[in-house]
XYZ file of C-alpha atoms in Angstrom:
402
model
C 24.199 1.728 -23.758
C 24.051 2.628 -27.722
C 24.003 6.945 -28.403
C 20.749 6.234 -30.250
C 19.226 5.816 -27.141
C 20.501 9.752 -26.593
C 18.377 11.233 -29.585
C 15.696 8.994 -27.559
C 15.687 10.526 -24.887
C 15.775 13.954 -26.613
C 12.963 13.591 -27.449
C 11.292 12.233 -24.568
C 12.242 14.804 -21.916
C 10.938 17.967 -25.352
C 8.373 15.737 -24.946
C 8.255 16.138 -21.055
C 8.649 19.499 -21.138
C 5.263 20.626 -23.191
C 3.047 17.914 -20.674
C 3.904 19.124 -17.831
C 5.158 23.047 -18.255
C 1.265 23.584 -18.914
C 0.173 23.603 -15.518
C 2.106 26.312 -13.446
C 1.414 28.263 -17.087
C -2.249 28.215 -16.850
C -3.214 31.651 -15.172
C -1.056 33.630 -18.181
C -3.481 31.784 -20.083
C -5.832 32.189 -18.447
C -5.436 35.719 -18.117
C -4.202 35.888 -21.571
C -7.058 34.677 -23.640
C -9.550 35.566 -21.273
C -11.221 32.176 -20.489
C -12.242 30.856 -15.893
C -8.703 28.520 -15.160
C -10.863 25.542 -15.772
C -11.933 26.061 -19.035
C -8.089 26.809 -19.579
C -7.367 23.159 -17.286
C -9.401 21.819 -20.905
C -5.663 22.343 -22.106
C -4.072 19.693 -19.548
C -7.853 16.876 -20.576
C -7.271 17.887 -24.233
C -3.703 17.162 -24.048
C -4.525 13.229 -21.800
C -7.367 13.016 -23.880
C -5.211 12.665 -27.317
C -2.446 10.409 -25.552
C -5.009 8.431 -25.044
C -6.286 8.247 -28.649
C -3.371 9.376 -30.690
C -1.409 6.249 -29.303
C -3.858 2.904 -31.090
C -4.569 5.298 -34.227
C -1.046 6.342 -35.401
C 0.568 3.590 -33.966
C -1.982 1.412 -36.393
C -1.072 4.041 -39.567
C 2.520 3.443 -38.814
C 2.330 0.137 -38.962
C 3.275 0.251 -42.662
C 6.268 2.461 -42.835
C 9.748 1.811 -40.993
C 9.678 2.452 -36.784
C 12.517 4.991 -37.663
C 10.587 7.116 -40.449
C 7.375 6.208 -38.079
C 9.730 8.272 -35.532
C 10.950 11.686 -37.271
C 6.736 12.214 -38.209
C 5.754 11.485 -34.378
C 8.591 13.829 -33.638
C 8.278 16.606 -36.947
C 4.352 16.072 -36.079
C 5.581 17.447 -32.139
C 7.380 20.317 -33.264
C 4.133 21.451 -34.890
C 1.984 21.207 -32.424
C 3.813 23.341 -30.075
C 4.480 26.074 -33.203
C 0.613 25.860 -32.711
C 0.292 26.332 -29.435
C 3.081 28.566 -29.342
C 1.016 31.413 -32.833
C -2.555 30.381 -31.539
C -4.707 33.983 -32.346
C -7.343 31.848 -29.449
C -7.779 30.267 -27.867
C -9.778 26.770 -30.210
C -6.666 27.204 -31.288
C -4.329 27.203 -29.314
C -6.385 23.787 -27.449
C -6.133 22.313 -31.351
C -2.357 22.688 -31.033
C -1.990 20.250 -27.463
C -3.770 18.333 -29.567
C -1.490 18.029 -32.018
C 1.381 17.514 -29.958
C -0.386 15.025 -28.461
C -1.729 12.753 -31.109
C 3.096 12.425 -31.108
C 2.957 11.611 -27.495
C 1.563 7.777 -27.253
C 3.338 6.587 -30.399
C 5.943 8.019 -30.220
C 6.862 6.623 -26.482
C 5.416 2.981 -27.949
C 8.261 2.574 -30.806
C 10.689 3.873 -28.645
C 9.805 1.730 -26.067
C 10.371 -1.268 -29.328
C 13.375 0.529 -30.380
C 14.618 0.972 -27.948
C 14.845 -2.403 -26.090
C 15.744 -3.352 -29.555
C 18.957 -1.714 -29.931
C 20.640 -3.190 -26.486
C 21.139 -8.072 -25.950
C 17.822 -8.872 -23.916
C 19.504 -8.828 -20.350
C 19.490 -4.687 -20.514
C 16.053 -4.129 -21.983
C 14.426 -2.538 -19.452
C 17.524 -0.885 -18.944
C 17.219 0.553 -22.241
C 13.639 1.252 -21.470
C 13.757 3.467 -17.865
C 17.457 5.258 -20.795
C 14.473 6.503 -23.048
C 12.108 7.795 -20.253
C 15.293 9.701 -18.213
C 14.630 12.244 -20.726
C 10.829 12.126 -19.648
C 12.126 12.266 -15.881
C 15.155 15.073 -16.077
C 12.214 17.774 -17.734
C 10.003 18.174 -14.897
C 13.018 18.316 -12.794
C 15.272 20.692 -16.106
C 12.750 21.082 -18.158
C 8.851 22.529 -16.508
C 10.642 25.040 -14.028
C 12.498 26.357 -16.621
C 9.691 26.134 -19.334
C 7.132 27.466 -16.211
C 10.102 30.310 -15.109
C 10.525 31.878 -19.733
C 6.706 31.747 -19.743
C 6.404 33.910 -16.925
C 9.005 36.095 -17.224
C 9.185 36.513 -21.075
C 5.840 35.565 -22.462
C 4.056 31.799 -22.569
C 4.151 31.024 -26.306
C 8.279 31.208 -26.197
C 8.513 28.217 -24.111
C 6.268 26.709 -26.690
C 8.004 27.593 -29.082
C 11.361 26.663 -27.789
C 10.200 23.558 -26.797
C 9.053 22.974 -30.756
C 13.237 23.967 -31.634
C 13.807 20.830 -28.855
C 12.101 18.663 -31.306
C 13.748 20.107 -33.709
C 16.764 18.507 -31.919
C 15.004 16.284 -31.212
C 14.373 14.755 -35.068
C 17.302 15.830 -36.129
C 18.991 12.955 -33.088
C 16.533 10.096 -34.581
C 17.219 10.250 -38.086
C 21.129 10.705 -37.326
C 21.245 8.277 -34.997
C 18.684 5.433 -35.251
C 19.161 2.226 -37.321
C 18.157 2.210 -40.391
C 14.732 -0.889 -38.741
C 12.346 -2.188 -41.417
C 9.391 -3.028 -40.541
C 8.692 -6.235 -39.071
C 7.191 -8.300 -41.658
C 5.156 -9.773 -38.686
C 3.739 -5.936 -37.866
C 0.243 -6.852 -39.203
C -2.180 -4.571 -37.703
C -4.542 -8.219 -36.993
C -1.244 -9.654 -35.481
C -0.775 -6.588 -33.493
C -4.918 -7.100 -31.861
C -4.209 -10.833 -31.253
C -1.785 -9.164 -28.276
C -4.806 -8.319 -27.147
C -6.305 -11.349 -26.096
C -3.815 -11.959 -23.671
C -5.148 -11.805 -19.805
C -1.902 -10.995 -19.312
C -1.206 -7.911 -21.243
C -5.474 -6.609 -20.119
C -4.060 -7.088 -16.360
C -0.673 -4.854 -17.288
C -2.756 -2.425 -18.608
C -4.712 -2.633 -15.822
C -2.315 -1.955 -13.833
C -0.780 0.691 -15.707
C -4.172 2.968 -15.602
C -4.457 2.097 -11.250
C -0.946 2.637 -10.761
C -0.166 5.713 -12.312
C -2.968 6.983 -11.454
C -2.176 6.688 -7.522
C 0.562 9.415 -8.657
C -1.438 11.271 -10.507
C -4.632 11.212 -7.675
C -1.831 13.288 -5.274
C 0.187 15.224 -7.771
C -3.040 16.521 -9.441
C -3.973 18.419 -5.970
C -0.149 19.473 -4.718
C 0.087 23.209 -4.991
C -3.516 23.136 -2.713
C -2.832 21.305 -1.076
C 0.739 22.251 -0.179
C -0.667 25.363 0.158
C -4.081 25.455 2.557
C -2.265 22.256 4.816
C 1.323 22.349 4.702
C 0.917 26.431 4.876
C 4.117 26.764 1.898
C 4.170 29.836 -0.393
C 2.833 29.593 -3.805
C 6.309 29.903 -5.233
C 7.429 27.015 -3.465
C 5.181 25.171 -5.696
C 7.365 24.981 -8.304
C 10.611 23.628 -5.752
C 8.241 20.720 -4.815
C 6.885 20.126 -8.080
C 11.151 19.697 -8.744
C 11.317 17.375 -5.999
C 8.420 15.498 -7.449
C 10.657 15.243 -10.554
C 14.546 14.432 -8.600
C 11.700 11.309 -7.159
C 10.870 10.206 -10.318
C 14.067 10.905 -11.999
C 15.705 7.958 -9.649
C 13.081 5.693 -9.153
C 13.067 5.153 -13.348
C 16.707 4.861 -12.604
C 15.784 1.284 -10.418
C 13.360 0.066 -11.828
C 15.351 -0.457 -14.573
C 17.854 -1.881 -13.771
C 15.906 -3.978 -10.837
C 13.447 -5.256 -13.729
C 15.340 -6.562 -16.300
C 16.314 -9.251 -13.262
C 13.557 -9.671 -10.866
C 10.237 -7.974 -12.726
C 7.425 -9.174 -10.286
C 8.916 -8.619 -6.975
C 10.293 -5.168 -8.019
C 6.396 -4.055 -9.130
C 5.048 -5.879 -5.848
C 7.608 -4.070 -3.834
C 6.676 0.123 -5.744
C 2.738 -0.203 -5.465
C 3.052 -2.128 -2.066
C 5.156 1.296 -0.905
C 2.763 3.656 -3.392
C -0.160 2.139 -1.582
C 1.184 2.582 2.475
C 3.156 6.572 1.551
C 0.503 7.631 0.193
C -1.642 6.953 2.839
C 0.631 8.454 4.961
C 0.910 12.054 2.658
C -2.702 12.436 4.376
C -0.447 12.458 7.569
C 2.065 14.026 6.278
C 0.432 17.236 4.681
C 0.373 18.586 7.377
C 4.434 19.386 8.341
C 6.494 20.905 5.888
C 9.808 19.113 5.958
C 7.713 15.521 6.187
C 5.449 16.451 3.282
C 8.311 17.189 0.881
C 9.574 14.068 1.404
C 6.303 12.327 1.355
C 6.232 13.807 -2.535
C 9.798 12.864 -3.452
C 8.902 9.357 -2.805
C 5.953 9.406 -4.603
C 7.519 10.363 -7.693
C 10.098 7.167 -6.466
C 7.593 4.908 -6.103
C 5.348 5.943 -8.914
C 8.088 6.236 -11.696
C 9.717 2.920 -10.955
C 6.666 0.939 -11.535
C 7.012 2.646 -15.176
C 9.942 -0.022 -16.831
C 8.303 -2.871 -15.770
C 4.995 -2.954 -16.995
C 6.174 -1.397 -19.725
C 8.033 -4.690 -20.053
C 5.654 -6.890 -18.339
C 3.383 -5.332 -21.905
C 6.390 -5.864 -24.173
C 7.281 -9.254 -22.417
C 3.333 -11.156 -22.398
C 2.918 -9.499 -26.048
C 5.470 -10.627 -28.008
C 5.243 -11.661 -31.530
C 3.114 -8.396 -31.802
C 4.298 -5.427 -29.738
C 4.316 -2.399 -31.037
C 0.363 -1.391 -30.399
C -0.096 -2.740 -26.871
C 3.318 -0.760 -26.370
C 1.629 1.976 -27.442
C -1.676 1.335 -26.182
C 0.083 1.607 -22.600
C 0.959 4.758 -23.289
C -1.996 5.403 -23.263
C -2.791 4.244 -20.132
C -0.544 5.733 -17.997
C -2.439 9.060 -19.257
C -5.828 7.371 -19.368
C -5.143 6.404 -15.222
C -4.096 10.724 -14.940
C -7.522 11.406 -16.375
C -9.045 9.029 -14.090
C -7.668 10.224 -11.327
C -7.682 13.699 -11.195
C -10.860 13.256 -11.898
C -11.601 11.407 -9.339
C -8.899 13.649 -6.214
C -11.061 16.128 -8.141
C -14.609 14.526 -7.159
C -13.694 13.953 -2.334
C -12.294 17.402 -2.599
C -16.288 19.393 -4.288
C -17.122 16.737 -1.766
C -15.640 18.262 1.032
C -13.493 16.003 2.924
C -10.322 18.492 1.788
C -7.410 19.244 0.505
C -6.164 15.372 1.151
C -8.444 13.768 0.694
C -7.575 13.210 -2.975
C -4.588 11.278 -1.376
C -6.659 8.179 -0.036
C -7.802 7.550 -3.272
C -4.476 7.338 -5.048
C -3.468 5.084 -2.616
C -6.682 2.481 -3.226
C -5.189 3.270 -6.131
C -2.226 1.798 -5.603
C -3.406 -1.426 -3.828
C -5.713 -1.882 -6.539
C -2.593 -1.822 -9.220
C -1.509 -4.534 -6.335
C -4.124 -7.141 -6.405
C -4.030 -7.125 -10.226
C -0.144 -8.702 -10.028
C -0.675 -11.119 -7.156
C -3.331 -12.355 -9.500
C -1.629 -11.794 -12.528
C 1.853 -13.753 -11.019
C -0.402 -16.658 -9.633
C -2.444 -16.941 -13.041
C 0.813 -17.277 -14.556
C 1.971 -19.934 -12.436
C -1.244 -21.742 -13.311
C 0.173 -21.538 -16.493
C 2.818 -22.169 -16.375
C 4.670 -25.886 -17.791
C 4.871 -28.376 -14.834
C 8.758 -28.146 -13.532
C 9.490 -24.803 -15.595
C 10.170 -21.692 -13.274
C 7.197 -19.221 -13.685
C 7.782 -16.134 -15.421
C 6.641 -13.604 -12.231
C 9.664 -14.986 -10.494
C 11.937 -14.507 -13.581
C 13.651 -11.167 -15.230
C 11.520 -12.252 -18.738
C 8.382 -13.464 -18.097
C 8.537 -14.167 -22.871
C 11.066 -13.999 -25.364
C 10.879 -10.483 -25.904
C 11.225 -9.812 -30.194
C 13.783 -7.601 -31.271
C 11.872 -4.106 -31.652
C 7.913 3.328 -24.458
């Protein structure tokens, strides 16, 4: 794998840390600004919505510059957002910093996926995308617990200053290691928008929203579930999230390896497995050991869907992959926001702290139905005598290009 992928992974590590570390620091931030925990929760919601809006917006704006330069500009925006968060004198300014940082998130992973896939041979594209996303998964094992510890020991502002410094390292790495990639002649907005006329692109994005949403329905409420149902202490939640991060890391590696060989069968397995494990979580949440194992499995199965879903979008949007790739990153965050909201609703309805697991299982099952439908459509439209893309590693050629 080229060294340039390491630079992309460092950027992904910084972005992953800033996205998830906020959950562990909400009490400190709320206390500092004198706001309630639900108000401080706007820092999570604002970030997710910023990704959804920023992904297509900045990708379209960046269509006029080379991909390498755009990645550098996005890392610069990320550094600026985290510095604003670290220095923010008011809650409103802190929220602004979060949104500024989040604007870079979707476009970075979207354009980064295209660049990563372009750096390697056609049969290694999903593996290259997974390598970049390794930075995001390692952030959950190392960056988030470390950032939470620094924030609690020295002050949360220090955490965001350290993340900004990580962004600078990523920026320098991209400048030095990513080769100059001229803007493709086909990178016109109208051409990029045509990808969304393809029902397979829209189906893949819907699978992203529902499949990864299933993970977040459960994980958003992991702290109250583990402390009130499983009987863990508050301090143990950090280590349970590390287990979740380890699961994400392993799932990402497996997803990257097998998506290049059998993409659709992999999606059937991971989405089906995720639906079953989330449904079982309502039972295993009552036992500490089983709960810990289940959390790791949810991370593994959930993140094993990321490289194949991202590659599926790139395959189906061939010829105009950049905007579709970035919008799919927004789809992950849309799924996060939707699932967190639905999970909160069932808890508020008095169904208990394990009820979001049923929501997650239903979302993952719906994603599996869409995957089967997508494959059936593909088989129907495949020319006679050819092998349907549903059973092959690459459904359509990915042009040199989260």
